[in-house]
XYZ file of C-alpha atoms in Angstrom:
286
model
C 18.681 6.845 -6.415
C 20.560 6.414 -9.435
C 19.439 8.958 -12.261
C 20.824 6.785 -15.118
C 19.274 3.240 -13.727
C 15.880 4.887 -13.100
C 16.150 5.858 -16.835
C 17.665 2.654 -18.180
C 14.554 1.379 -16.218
C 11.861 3.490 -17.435
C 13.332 3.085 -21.112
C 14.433 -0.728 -20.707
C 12.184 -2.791 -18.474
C 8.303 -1.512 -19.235
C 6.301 -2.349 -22.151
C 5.361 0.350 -24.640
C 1.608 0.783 -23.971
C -0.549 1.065 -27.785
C -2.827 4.004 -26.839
C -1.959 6.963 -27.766
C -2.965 10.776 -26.842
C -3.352 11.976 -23.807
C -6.208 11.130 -21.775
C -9.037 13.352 -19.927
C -7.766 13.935 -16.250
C -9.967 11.171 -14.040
C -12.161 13.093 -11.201
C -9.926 12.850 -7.717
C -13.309 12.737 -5.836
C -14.760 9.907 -7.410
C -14.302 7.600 -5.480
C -14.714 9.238 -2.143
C -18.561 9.910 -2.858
C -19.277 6.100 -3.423
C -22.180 5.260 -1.404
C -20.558 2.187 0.044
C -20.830 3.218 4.059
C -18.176 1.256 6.661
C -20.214 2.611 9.214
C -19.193 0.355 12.846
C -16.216 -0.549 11.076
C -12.509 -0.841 12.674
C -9.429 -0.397 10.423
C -5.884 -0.464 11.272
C -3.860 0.994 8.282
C 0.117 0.628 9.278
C 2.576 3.106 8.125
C -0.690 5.435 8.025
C 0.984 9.198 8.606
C 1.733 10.098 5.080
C 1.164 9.106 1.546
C -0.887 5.820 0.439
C -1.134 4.660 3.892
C -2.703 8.406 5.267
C -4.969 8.400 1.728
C -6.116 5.176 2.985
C -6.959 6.028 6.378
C -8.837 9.097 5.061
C -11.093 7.250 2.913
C -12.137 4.374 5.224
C -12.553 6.952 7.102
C -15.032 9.054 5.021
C -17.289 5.953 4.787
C -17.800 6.090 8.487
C -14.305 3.704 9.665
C -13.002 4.195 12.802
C -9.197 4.101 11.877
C -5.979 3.514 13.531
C -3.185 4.909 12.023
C 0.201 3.892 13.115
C 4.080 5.167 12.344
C 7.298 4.917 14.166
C 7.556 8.396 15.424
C 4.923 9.915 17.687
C 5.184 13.701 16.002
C 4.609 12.209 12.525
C 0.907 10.138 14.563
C 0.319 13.003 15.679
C -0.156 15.218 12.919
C -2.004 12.336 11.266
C -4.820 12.540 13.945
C -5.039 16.088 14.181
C -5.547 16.156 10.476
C -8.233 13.366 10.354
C -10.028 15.113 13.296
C -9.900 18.061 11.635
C -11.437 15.842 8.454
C -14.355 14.680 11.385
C -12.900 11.048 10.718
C -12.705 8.519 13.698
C -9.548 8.141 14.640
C -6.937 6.681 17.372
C -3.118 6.917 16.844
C -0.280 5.071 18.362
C 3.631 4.555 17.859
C 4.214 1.046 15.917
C 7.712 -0.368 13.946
C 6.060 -3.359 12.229
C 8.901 -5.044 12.297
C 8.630 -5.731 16.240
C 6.974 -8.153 17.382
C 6.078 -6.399 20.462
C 5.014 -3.486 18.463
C 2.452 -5.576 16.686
C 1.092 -7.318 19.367
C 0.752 -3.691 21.109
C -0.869 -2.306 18.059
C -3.325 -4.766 17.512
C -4.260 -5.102 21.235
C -4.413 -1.356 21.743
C -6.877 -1.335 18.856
C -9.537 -3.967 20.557
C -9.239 -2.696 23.964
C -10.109 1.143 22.448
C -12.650 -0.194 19.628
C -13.720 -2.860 20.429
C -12.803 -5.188 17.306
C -10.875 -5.250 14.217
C -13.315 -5.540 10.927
C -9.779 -4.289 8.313
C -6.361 -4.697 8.018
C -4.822 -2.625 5.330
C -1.233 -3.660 5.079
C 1.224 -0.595 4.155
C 4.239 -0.598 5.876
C 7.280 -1.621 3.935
C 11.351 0.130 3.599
C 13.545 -0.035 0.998
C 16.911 0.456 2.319
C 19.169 -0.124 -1.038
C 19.679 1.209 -4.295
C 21.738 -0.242 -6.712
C 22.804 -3.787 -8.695
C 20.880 -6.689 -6.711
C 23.993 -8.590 -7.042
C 25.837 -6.240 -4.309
C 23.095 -6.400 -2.310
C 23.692 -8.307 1.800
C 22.290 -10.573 3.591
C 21.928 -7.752 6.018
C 19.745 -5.619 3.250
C 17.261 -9.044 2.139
C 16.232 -9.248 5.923
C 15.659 -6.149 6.574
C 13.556 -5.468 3.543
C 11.912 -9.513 3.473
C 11.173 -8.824 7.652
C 9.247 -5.655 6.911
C 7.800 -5.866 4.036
C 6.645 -9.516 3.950
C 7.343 -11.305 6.932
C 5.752 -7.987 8.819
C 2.017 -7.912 6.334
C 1.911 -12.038 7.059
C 2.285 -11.611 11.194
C -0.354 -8.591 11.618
C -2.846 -10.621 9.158
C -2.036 -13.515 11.391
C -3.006 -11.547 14.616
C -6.258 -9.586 13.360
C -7.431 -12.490 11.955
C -8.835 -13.956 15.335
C -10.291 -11.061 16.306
C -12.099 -10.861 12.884
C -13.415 -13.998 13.149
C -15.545 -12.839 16.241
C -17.546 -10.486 14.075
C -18.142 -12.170 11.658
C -15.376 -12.144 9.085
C -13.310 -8.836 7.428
C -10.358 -7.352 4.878
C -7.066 -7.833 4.643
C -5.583 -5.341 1.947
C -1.804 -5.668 1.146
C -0.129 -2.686 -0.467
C 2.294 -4.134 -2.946
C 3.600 -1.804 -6.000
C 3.695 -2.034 -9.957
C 7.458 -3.307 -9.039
C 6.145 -6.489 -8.030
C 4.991 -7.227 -11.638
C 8.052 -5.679 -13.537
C 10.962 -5.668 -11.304
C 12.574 -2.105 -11.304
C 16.326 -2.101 -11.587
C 18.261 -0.477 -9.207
C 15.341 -1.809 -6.727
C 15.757 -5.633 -7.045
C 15.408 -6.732 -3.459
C 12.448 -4.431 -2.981
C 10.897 -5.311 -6.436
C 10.850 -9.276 -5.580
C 9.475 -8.116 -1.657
C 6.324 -6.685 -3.617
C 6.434 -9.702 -5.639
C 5.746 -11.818 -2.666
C 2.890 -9.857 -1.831
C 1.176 -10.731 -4.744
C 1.506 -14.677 -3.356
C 0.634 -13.886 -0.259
C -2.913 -12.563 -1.240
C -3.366 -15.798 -3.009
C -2.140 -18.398 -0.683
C -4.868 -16.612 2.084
C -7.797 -15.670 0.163
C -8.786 -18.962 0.232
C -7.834 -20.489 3.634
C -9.472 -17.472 5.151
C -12.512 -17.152 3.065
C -13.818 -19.527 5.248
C -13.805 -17.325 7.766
C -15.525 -14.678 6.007
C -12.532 -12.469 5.622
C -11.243 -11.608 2.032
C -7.996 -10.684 1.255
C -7.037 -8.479 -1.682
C -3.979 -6.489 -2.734
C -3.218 -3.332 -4.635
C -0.280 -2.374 -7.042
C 0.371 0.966 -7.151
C 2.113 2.422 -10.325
C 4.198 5.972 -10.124
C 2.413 7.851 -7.256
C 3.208 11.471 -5.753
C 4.605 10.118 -2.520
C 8.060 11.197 -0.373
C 8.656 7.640 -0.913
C 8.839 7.851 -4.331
C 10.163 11.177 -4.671
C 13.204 10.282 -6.580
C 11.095 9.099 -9.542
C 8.210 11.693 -9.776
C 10.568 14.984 -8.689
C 12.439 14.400 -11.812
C 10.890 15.738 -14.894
C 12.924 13.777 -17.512
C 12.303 10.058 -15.840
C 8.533 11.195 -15.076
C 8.747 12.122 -19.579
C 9.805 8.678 -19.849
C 7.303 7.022 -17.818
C 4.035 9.151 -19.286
C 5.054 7.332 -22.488
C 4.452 3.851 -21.170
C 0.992 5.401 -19.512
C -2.705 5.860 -20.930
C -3.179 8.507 -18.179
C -0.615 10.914 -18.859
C 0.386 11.874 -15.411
C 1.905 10.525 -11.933
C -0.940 9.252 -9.489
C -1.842 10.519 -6.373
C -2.040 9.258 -3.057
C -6.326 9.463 -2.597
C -6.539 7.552 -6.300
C -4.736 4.704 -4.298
C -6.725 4.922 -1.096
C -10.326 4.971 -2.967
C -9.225 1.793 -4.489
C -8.141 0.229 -0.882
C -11.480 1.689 0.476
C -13.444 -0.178 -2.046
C -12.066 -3.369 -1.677
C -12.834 -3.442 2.351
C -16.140 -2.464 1.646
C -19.266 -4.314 0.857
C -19.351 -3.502 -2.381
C -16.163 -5.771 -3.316
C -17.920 -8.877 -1.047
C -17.346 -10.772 -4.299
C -13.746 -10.261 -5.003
C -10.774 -12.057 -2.667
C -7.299 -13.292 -3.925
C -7.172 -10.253 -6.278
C -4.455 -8.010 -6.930
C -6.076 -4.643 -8.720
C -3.056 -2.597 -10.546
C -3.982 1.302 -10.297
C -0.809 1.916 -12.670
C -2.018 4.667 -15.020
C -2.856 1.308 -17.596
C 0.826 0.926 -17.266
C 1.610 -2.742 -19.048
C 2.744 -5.000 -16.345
C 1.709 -8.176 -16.026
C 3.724 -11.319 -14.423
């Protein structure tokens, strides 16, 4: 990525957040001692071997979630399971590129046929093939990013859906990104893909509250992920950024995943069509 748009970014684009000082590191563990149990619960978290979508797996799976985790290559599922194992989390792993159908479809009835049900979606997968001005970007680059990152969260909601109807209702969470509220330059097709997300929570929180399944969405600010890498591994941009935060540091991946765990569990039954920013109290609003 482009050192000198990240910065014009960073410097250009945010708001400058009005509290000062730096403020008291928030416990990492918080959140994973809630007392919120997803005991009997089945969750398929896509794009699940690393990062948000791993942090996510982990802590549905600390409350008691059986979890599938999913990536394109086997050795990367793999290492995923082995870790969660290791973490005494419940835990099947398969091979899935979200943006095939036949992938999906495999995915979601490999998941039934081993559980026994789906109770939560969690919604992670997404690319971002380009860097640079949105006006060079191709039609080529738009599908790609709109199939995946969109098109791909709207099919897998459409086929878990049935299956959580049968017991009883369940939670859809979409992973969208602090992008989707301030679009990042240098990142414009991928910026307006997160955007979507945001009106895709609310155009089926309330068709499918009738069902008894809620769907929610979180924006991640700057977190410590490879897919972020270019923004948190260099320290001048990550200077820039701490300015615009109230938390002066870059989030981590389990900060992200407590928040994802809350919202499937019971303790959220309240809250659909949401989008909950864990940004750092970065200002970004639409």
């Amino acid at each position: 990525m482009d050192k000198v748009m990240l910065r014009c970014f960073v410097s250009r684009c945010l708001l400058t957040n009005p509290v000062a000082g730096q403020t008291r590191k928030m416990s990492r563990g918080s959140l994973a001692g809630s007392q919120s149990s997803l005991a009997g619960k089945v969750a398929i978290v896509t794009a699940s071997t690393d990062g948000i979508g791993l942090a996510a797996a982990q802590a549905l799976g600390q409350r008691g979630a059986h979890v599938v985790v999913s990536s394109r290559r086997q050795s990367n599922v793999d290492k995923a399971v082995a870790l969660l194992q290791s973490e005494k989390i419940q835990v099947t792993g398969t091979t899935c590129n979200v943006g095939k159908s036949e992938d999906r479809e495999r995915l979601v009835n490999m998941t039934v046929e081993h559980c026994g049900g789906i109770d939560i979606l969690v919604s992670n997968a997404a690319v971002n093939p380009f860097f640079g001005n949105i006006m060079d970007s191709t039609a080529a680059v738009w599908d790609k990013i709109l199939d995946v990152n969109v098109k791909a969260a709207f099919l897998m909601t459409q086929l878990v859906v049935p299956h959580m109807e049968k017991r009883g209702g369940g939670s859809v969470v979409f992973v969208s990104s602090v992008a989707g509220y301030q679009p990042m330059q240098a990142l414009g097709p991928y910026s307006v893909s997160k955007t979507a997300l945001l009106g895709l929570t609310r155009a089926l929180a309330p068709e499918l509250a009738q069902s008894h399944i809620r769907v929610n969405c979180v924006a991640p600010g700057v977190i410590k992920t490879r897919f972020s890498q270019a923004l948190w591994q260099d320290e001048d941009i990550v200077d820039e950024f701490k300015k615009q935060l109230s938390i002066k540091r870059v989030g981590e991946p389990e900060e992200i995943g407590g928040v994802i765990a809350f919202l499937c569990s019971k303790d959220a039954s309240y809250i659909t069509g949401e989008t909950i920013t864990v940004t750092g109290g970065m200002s970004c609003r639409l």
